[in-house]
Short mmCIF file of N, CA and C in Angstrom, two decimals:
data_model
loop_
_atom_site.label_atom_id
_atom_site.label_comp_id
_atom_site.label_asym_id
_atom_site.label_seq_id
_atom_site.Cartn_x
_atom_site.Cartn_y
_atom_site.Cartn_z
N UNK G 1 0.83 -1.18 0.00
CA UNK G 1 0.00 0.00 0.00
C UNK G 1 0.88 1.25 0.00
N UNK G 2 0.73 2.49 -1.19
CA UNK G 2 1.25 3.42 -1.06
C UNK G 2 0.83 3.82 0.26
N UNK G 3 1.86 4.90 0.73
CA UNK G 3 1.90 5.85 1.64
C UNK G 3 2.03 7.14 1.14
N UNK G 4 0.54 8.05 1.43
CA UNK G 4 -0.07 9.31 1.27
C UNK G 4 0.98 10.37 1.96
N UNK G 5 1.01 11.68 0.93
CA UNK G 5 2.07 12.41 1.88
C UNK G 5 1.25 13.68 1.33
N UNK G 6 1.25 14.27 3.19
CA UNK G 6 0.48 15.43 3.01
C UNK G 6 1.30 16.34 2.86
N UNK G 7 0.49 17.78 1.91
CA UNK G 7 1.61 18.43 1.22
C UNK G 7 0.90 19.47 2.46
N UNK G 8 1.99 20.53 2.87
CA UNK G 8 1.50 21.83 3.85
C UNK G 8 0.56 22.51 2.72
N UNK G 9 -0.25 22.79 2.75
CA UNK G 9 -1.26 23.94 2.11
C UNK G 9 -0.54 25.62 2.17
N UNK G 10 -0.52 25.89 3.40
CA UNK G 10 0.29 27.22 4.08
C UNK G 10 1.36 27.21 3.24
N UNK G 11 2.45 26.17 3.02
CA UNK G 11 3.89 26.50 2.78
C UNK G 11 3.63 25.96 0.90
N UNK G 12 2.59 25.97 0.47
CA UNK G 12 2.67 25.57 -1.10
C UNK G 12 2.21 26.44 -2.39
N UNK G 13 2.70 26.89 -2.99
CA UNK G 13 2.33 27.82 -4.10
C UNK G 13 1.60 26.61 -5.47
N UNK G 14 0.70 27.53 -6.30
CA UNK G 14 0.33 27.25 -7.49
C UNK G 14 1.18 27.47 -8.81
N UNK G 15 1.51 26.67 -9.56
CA UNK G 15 2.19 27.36 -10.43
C UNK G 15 1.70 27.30 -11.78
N UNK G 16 1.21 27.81 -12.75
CA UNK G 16 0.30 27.73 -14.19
C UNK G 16 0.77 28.50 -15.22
N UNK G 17 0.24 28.12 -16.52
CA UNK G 17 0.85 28.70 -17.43
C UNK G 17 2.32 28.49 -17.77
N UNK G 18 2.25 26.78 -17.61
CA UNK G 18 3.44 26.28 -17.67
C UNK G 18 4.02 25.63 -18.85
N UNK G 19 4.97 25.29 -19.74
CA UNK G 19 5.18 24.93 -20.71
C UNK G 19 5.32 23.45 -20.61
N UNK G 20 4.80 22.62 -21.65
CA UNK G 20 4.95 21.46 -22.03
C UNK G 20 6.72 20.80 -21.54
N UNK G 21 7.73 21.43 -21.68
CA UNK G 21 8.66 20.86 -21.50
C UNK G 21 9.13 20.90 -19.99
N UNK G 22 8.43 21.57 -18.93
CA UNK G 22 8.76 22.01 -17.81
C UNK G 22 8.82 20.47 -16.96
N UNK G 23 9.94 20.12 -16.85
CA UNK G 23 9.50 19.11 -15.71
C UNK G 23 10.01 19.51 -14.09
N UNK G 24 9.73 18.37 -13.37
CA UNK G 24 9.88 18.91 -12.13
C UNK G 24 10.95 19.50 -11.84
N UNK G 25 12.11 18.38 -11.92
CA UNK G 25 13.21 18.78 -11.76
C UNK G 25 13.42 20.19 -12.09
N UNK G 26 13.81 20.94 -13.01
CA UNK G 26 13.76 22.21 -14.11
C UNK G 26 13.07 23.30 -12.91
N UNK G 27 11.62 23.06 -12.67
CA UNK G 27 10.87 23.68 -11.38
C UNK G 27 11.22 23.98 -10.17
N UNK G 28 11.90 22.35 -9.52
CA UNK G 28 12.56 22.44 -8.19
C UNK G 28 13.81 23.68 -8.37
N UNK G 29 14.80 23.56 -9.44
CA UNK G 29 15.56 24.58 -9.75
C UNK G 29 15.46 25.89 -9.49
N UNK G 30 14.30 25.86 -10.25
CA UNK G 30 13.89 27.08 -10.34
C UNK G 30 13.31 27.93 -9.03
N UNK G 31 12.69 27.29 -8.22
CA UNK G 31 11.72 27.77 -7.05
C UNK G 31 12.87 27.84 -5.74
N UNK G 32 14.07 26.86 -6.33
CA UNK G 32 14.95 26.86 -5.10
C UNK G 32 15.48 28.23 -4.47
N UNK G 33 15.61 28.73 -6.00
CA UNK G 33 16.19 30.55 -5.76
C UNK G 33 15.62 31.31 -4.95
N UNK G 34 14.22 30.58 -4.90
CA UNK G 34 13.38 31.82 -4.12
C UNK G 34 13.31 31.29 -2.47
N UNK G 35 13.48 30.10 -1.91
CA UNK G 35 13.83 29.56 -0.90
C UNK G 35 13.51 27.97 -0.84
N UNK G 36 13.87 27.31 -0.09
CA UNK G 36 14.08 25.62 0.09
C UNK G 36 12.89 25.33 -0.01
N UNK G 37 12.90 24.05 -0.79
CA UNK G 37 12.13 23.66 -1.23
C UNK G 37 11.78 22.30 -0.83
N UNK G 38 10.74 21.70 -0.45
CA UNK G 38 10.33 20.72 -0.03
C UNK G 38 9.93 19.11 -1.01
N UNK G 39 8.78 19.85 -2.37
CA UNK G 39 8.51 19.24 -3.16
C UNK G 39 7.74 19.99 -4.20
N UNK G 40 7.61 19.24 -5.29
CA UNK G 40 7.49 19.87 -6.65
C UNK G 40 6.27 18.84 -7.13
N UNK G 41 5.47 19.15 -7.56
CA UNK G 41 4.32 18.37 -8.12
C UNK G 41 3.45 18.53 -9.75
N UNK G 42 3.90 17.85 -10.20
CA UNK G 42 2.71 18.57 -11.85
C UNK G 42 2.36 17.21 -11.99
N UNK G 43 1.14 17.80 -11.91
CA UNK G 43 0.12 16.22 -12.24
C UNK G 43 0.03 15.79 -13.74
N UNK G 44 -0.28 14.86 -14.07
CA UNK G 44 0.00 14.36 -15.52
C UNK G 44 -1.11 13.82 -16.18
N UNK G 45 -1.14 13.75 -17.07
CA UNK G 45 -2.58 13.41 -18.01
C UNK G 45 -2.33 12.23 -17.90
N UNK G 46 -3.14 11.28 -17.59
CA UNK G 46 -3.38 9.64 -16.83
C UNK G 46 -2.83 8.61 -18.38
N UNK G 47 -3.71 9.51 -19.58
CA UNK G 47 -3.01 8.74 -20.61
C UNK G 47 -1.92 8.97 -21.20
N UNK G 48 -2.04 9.98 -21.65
CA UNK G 48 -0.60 10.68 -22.24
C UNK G 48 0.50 10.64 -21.70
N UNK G 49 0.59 10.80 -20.27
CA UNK G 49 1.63 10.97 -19.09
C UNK G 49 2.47 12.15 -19.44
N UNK G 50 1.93 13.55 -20.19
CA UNK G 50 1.99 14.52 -20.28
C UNK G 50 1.92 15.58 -19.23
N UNK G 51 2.67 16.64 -19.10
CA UNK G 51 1.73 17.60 -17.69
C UNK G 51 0.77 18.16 -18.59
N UNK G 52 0.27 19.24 -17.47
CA UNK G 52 -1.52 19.72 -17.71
C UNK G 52 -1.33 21.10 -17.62
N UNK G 53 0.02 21.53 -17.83
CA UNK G 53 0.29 23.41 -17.30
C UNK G 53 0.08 24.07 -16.36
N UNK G 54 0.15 23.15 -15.25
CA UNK G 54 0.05 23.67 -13.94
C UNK G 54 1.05 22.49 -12.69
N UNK G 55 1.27 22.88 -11.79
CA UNK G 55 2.09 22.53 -10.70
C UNK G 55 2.00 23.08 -9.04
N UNK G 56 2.78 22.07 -8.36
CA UNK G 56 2.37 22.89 -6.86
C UNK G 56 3.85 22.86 -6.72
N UNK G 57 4.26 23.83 -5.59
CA UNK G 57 5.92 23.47 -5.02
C UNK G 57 5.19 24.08 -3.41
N UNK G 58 6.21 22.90 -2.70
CA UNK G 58 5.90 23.22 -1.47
C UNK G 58 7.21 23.64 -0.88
N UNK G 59 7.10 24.50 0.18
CA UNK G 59 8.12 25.23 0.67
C UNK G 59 8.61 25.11 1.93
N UNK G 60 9.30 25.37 2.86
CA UNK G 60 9.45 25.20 3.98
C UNK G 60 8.80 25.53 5.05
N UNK G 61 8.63 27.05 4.52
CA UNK G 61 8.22 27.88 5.63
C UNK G 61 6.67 28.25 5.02
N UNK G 62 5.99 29.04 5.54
CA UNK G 62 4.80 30.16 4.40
C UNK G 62 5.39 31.20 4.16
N UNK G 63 6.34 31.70 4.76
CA UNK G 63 7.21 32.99 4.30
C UNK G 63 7.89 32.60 2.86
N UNK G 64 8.54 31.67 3.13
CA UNK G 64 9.34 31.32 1.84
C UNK G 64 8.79 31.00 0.71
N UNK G 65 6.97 30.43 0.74
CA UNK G 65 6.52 30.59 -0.18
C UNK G 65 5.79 31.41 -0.71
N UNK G 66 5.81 32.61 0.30
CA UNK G 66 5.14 33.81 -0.09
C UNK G 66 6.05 34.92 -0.95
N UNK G 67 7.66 34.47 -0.58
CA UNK G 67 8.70 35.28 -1.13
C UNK G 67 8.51 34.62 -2.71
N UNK G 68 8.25 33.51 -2.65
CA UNK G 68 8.41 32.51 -4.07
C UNK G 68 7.27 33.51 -4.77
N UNK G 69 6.02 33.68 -4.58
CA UNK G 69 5.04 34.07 -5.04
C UNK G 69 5.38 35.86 -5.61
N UNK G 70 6.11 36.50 -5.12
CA UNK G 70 6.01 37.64 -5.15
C UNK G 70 7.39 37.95 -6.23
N UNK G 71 8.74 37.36 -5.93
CA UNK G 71 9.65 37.26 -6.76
C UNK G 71 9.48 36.54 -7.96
N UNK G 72 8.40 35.49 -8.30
CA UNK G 72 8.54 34.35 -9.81
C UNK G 72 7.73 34.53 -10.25
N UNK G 73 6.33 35.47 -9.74
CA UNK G 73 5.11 35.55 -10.30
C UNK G 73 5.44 36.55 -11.59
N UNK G 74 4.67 35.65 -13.04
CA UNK G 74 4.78 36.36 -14.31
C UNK G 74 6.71 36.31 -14.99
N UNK G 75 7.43 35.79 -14.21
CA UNK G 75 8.56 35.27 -14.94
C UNK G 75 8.24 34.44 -16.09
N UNK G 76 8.91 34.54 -17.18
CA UNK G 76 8.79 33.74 -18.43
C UNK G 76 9.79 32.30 -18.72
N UNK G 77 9.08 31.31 -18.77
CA UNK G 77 9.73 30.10 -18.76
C UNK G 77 9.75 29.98 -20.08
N UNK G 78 10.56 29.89 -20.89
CA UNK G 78 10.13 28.90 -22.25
C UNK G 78 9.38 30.06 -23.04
N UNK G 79 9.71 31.10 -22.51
CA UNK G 79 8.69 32.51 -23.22
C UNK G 79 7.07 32.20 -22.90
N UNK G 80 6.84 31.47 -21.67
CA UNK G 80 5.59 31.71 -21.04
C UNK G 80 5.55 32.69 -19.95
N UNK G 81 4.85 33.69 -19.20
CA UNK G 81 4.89 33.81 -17.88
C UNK G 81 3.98 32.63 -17.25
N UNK G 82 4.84 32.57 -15.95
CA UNK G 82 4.39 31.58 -15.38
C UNK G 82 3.31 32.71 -14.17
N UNK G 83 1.89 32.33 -13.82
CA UNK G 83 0.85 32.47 -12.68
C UNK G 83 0.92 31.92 -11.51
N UNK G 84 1.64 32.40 -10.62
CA UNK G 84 1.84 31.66 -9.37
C UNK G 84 1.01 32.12 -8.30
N UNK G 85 0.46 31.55 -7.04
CA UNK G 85 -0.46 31.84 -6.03
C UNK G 85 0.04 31.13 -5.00
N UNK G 86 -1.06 31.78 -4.31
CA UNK G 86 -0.59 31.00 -2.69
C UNK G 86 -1.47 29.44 -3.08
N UNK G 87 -1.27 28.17 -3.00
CA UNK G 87 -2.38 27.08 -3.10
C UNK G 87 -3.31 27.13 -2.22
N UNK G 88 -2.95 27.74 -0.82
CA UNK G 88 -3.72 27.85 -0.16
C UNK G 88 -4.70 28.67 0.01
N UNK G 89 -4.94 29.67 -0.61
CA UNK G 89 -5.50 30.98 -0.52
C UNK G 89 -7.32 30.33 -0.51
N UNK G 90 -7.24 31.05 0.93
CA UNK G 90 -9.09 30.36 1.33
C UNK G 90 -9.75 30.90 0.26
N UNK G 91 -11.29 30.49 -0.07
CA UNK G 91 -11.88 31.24 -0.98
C UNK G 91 -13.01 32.44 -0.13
N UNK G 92 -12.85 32.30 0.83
CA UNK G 92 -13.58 33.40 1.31
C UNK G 92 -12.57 34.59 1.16
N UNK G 93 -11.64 34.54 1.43
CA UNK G 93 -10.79 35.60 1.27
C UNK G 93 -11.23 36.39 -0.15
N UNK G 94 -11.84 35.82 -1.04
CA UNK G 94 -12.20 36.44 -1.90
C UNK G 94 -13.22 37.41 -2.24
N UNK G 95 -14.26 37.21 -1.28
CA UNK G 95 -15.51 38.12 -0.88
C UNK G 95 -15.38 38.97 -0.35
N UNK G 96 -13.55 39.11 0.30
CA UNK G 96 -13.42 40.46 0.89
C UNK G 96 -12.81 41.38 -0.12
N UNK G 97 -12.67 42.82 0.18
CA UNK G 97 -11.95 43.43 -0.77
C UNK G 97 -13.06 44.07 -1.69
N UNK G 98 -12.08 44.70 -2.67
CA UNK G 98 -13.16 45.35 -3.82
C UNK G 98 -12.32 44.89 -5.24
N UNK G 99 -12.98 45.01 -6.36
CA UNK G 99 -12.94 44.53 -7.64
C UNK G 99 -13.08 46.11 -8.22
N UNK G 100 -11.45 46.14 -8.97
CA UNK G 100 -11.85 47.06 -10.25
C UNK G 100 -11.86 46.57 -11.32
N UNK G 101 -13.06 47.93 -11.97
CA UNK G 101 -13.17 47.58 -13.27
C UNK G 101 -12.02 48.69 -14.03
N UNK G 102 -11.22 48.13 -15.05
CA UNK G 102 -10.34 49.06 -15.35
C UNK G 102 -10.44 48.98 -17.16
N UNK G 103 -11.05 49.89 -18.01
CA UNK G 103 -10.58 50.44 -18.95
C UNK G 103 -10.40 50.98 -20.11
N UNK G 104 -10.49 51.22 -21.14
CA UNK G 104 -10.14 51.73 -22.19
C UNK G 104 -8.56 52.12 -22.00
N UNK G 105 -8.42 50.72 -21.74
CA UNK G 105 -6.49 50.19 -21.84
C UNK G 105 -6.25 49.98 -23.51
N UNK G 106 -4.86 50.41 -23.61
CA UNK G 106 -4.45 50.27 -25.12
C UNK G 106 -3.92 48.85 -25.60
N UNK G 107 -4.38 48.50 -27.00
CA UNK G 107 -4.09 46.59 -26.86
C UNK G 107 -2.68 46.44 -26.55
N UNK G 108 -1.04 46.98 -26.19
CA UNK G 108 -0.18 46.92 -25.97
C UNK G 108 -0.36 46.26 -24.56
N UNK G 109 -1.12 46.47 -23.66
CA UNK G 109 -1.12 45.95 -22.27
C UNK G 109 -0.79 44.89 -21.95
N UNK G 110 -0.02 44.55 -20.97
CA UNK G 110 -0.33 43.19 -20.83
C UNK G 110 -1.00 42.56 -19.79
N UNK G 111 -0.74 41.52 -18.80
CA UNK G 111 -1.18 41.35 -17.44
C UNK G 111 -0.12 41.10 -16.84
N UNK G 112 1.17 41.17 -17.09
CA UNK G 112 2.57 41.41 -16.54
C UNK G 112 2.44 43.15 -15.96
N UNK G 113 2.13 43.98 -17.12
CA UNK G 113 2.21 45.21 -16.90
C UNK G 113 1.27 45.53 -15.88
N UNK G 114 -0.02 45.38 -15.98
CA UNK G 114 -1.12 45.09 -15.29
C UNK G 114 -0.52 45.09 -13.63
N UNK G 115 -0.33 43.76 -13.48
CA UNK G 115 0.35 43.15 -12.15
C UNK G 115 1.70 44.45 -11.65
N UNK G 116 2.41 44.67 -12.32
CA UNK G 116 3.26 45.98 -11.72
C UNK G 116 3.07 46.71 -11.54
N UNK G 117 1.84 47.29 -12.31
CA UNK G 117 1.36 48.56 -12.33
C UNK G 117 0.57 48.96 -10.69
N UNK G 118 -0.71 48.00 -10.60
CA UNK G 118 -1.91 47.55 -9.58
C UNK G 118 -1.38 47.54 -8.54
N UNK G 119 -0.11 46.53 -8.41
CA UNK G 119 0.35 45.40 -7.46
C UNK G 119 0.84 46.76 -6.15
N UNK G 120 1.58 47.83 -6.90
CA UNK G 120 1.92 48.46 -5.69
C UNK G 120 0.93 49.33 -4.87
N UNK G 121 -0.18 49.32 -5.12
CA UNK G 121 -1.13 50.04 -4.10
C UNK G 121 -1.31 49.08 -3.27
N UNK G 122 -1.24 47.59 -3.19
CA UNK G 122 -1.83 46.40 -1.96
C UNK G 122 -1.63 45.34 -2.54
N UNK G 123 -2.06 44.33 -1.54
CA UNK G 123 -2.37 42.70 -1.98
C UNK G 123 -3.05 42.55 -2.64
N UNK G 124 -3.22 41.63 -3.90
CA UNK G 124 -3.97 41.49 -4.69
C UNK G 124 -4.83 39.64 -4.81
N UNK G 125 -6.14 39.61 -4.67
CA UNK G 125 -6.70 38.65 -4.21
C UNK G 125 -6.18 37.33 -5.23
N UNK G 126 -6.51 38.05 -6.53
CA UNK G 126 -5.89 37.02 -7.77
C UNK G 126 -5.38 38.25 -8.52
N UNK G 127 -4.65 37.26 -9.67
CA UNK G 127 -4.06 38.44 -10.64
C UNK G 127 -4.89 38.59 -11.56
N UNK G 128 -4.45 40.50 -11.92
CA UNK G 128 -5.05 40.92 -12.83
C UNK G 128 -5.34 40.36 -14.41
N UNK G 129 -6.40 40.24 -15.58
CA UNK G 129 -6.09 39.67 -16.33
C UNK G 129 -6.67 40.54 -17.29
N UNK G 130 -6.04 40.94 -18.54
CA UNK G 130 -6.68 41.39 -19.45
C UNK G 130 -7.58 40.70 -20.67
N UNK G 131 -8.91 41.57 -20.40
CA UNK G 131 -10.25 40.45 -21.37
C UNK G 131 -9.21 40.37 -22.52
N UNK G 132 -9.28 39.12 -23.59
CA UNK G 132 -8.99 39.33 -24.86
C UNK G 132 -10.22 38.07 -25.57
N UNK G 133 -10.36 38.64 -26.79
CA UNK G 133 -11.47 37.92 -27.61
C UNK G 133 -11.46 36.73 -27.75
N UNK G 134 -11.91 35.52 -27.47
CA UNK G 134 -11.70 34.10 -27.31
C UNK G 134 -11.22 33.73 -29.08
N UNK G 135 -11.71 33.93 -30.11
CA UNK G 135 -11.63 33.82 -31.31
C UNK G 135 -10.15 34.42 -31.80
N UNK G 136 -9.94 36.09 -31.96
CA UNK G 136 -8.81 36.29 -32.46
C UNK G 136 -7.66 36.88 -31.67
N UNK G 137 -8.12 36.61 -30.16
CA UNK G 137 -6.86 36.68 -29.20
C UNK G 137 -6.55 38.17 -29.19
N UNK G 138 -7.27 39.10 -29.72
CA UNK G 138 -7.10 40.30 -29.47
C UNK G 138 -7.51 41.03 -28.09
N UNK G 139 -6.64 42.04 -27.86
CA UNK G 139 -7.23 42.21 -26.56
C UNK G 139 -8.38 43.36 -26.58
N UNK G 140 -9.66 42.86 -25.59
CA UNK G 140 -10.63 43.99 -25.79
C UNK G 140 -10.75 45.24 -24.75
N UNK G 141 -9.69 45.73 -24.51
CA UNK G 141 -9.50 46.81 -23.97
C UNK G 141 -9.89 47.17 -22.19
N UNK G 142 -10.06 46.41 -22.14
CA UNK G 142 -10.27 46.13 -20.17
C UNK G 142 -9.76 45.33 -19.62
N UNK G 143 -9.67 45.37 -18.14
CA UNK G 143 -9.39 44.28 -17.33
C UNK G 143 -9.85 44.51 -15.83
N UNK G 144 -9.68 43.64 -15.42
CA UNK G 144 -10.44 43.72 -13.52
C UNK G 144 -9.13 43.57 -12.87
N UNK G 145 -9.30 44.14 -12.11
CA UNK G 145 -8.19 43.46 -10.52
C UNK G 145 -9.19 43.16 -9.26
N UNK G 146 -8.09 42.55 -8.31
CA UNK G 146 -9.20 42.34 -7.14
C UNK G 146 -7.79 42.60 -6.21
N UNK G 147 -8.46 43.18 -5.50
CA UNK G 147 -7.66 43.55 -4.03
C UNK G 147 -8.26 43.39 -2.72
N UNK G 148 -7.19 42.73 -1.97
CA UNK G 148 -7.58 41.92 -0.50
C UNK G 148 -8.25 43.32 0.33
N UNK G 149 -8.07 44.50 0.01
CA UNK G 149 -9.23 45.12 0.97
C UNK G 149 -9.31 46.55 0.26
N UNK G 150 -10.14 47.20 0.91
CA UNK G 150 -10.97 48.58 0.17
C UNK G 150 -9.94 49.45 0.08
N UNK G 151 -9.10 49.63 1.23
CA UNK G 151 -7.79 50.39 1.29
C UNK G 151 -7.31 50.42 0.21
N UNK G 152 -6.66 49.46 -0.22
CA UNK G 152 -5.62 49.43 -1.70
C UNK G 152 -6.36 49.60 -2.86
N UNK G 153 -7.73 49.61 -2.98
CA UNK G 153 -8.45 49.76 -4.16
C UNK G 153 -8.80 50.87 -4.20
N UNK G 154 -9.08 52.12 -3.10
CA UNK G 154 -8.86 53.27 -2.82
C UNK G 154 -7.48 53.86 -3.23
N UNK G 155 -6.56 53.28 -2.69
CA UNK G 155 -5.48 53.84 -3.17
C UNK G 155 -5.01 53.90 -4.86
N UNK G 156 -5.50 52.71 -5.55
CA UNK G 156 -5.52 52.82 -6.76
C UNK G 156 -6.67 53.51 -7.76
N UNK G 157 -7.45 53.55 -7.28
CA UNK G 157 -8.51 54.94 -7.79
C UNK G 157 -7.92 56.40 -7.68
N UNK G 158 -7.71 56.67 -6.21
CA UNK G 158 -6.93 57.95 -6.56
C UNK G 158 -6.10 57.99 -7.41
N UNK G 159 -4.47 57.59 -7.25
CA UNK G 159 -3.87 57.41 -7.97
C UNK G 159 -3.67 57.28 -9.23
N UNK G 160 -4.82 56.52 -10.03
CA UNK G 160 -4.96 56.65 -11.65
C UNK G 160 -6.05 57.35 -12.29
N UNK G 161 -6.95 58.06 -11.31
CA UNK G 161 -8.20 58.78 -11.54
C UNK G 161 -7.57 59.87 -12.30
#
């Protein structure tokens, strides 16, 4: 009988928007920079034994995977940015806070830019994403953010008003 190994929730990031060639190893590498690393996970398509563009890395501490989150988030692997999160992030945490609506943004935008731009008024609940047209991938000129409380969404209203 295998033996189940629980991963810390607290000490584990999400990682997405990952490239086909990314394997763990390559990951563990990578996440090590940002602090010790425990374990590396990308689940695999049952037939293919392909990954699925997403991964967990677990960390030591929750600090260390909060440093991981803030230093690798939107780095480009393979000329992807990679989407990283806390794994743990409750979902109520999400009902708090406020949601902007942001734009008549120019199609140059990105959600890299987005994320630098936003990111310094507060915590941000998820990352920002810019709408683009499901069909020709163009972008349609808006995007939302969400921020962990009214404060920082205040602060970014003034600020770009």
């Amino acid at each position: 009988m295998a033996q189940k190994y629980e991963r810390n929730q607290d000490a584990s990031i999400y990682v997405g928007n990952l490239d086909d060639r990314v394997t763990d190893e390559l990951l563990w590498e990578l996440m090590v920079q940002a602090g010790p690393v425990v374990g590396v996970h990308l689940p695999k398509d049952r037939v293919t034994q392909s990954t699925q563009g997403y991964g967990f890395v677990e960390f030591q501490t929750e600090a260390d995977a909060q440093y991981a989150v803030q230093v690798m988030n939107m780095v480009k692997l393979f000329g992807k940015p990679m989407r990283i999160n806390m794994s743990a992030q409750d979902r109520r945490t999400q009902d708090i806070g406020a949601k902007l609506f942001i734009g008549n943004l120019d199609p140059t935008i990105d959600d890299k830019l987005l994320y630098d731009t936003f990111g310094t008024f507060g915590p941000m609940v998820q990352m920002p994403h810019c709408a683009r047209d499901q069909v020709s991938g163009n972008a349609r000129g808006f995007a939302f953010v969400s921020y962990a409380s009214f404060e920082a969404a205040d602060a970014a209203i003034q600020a770009m008003d």
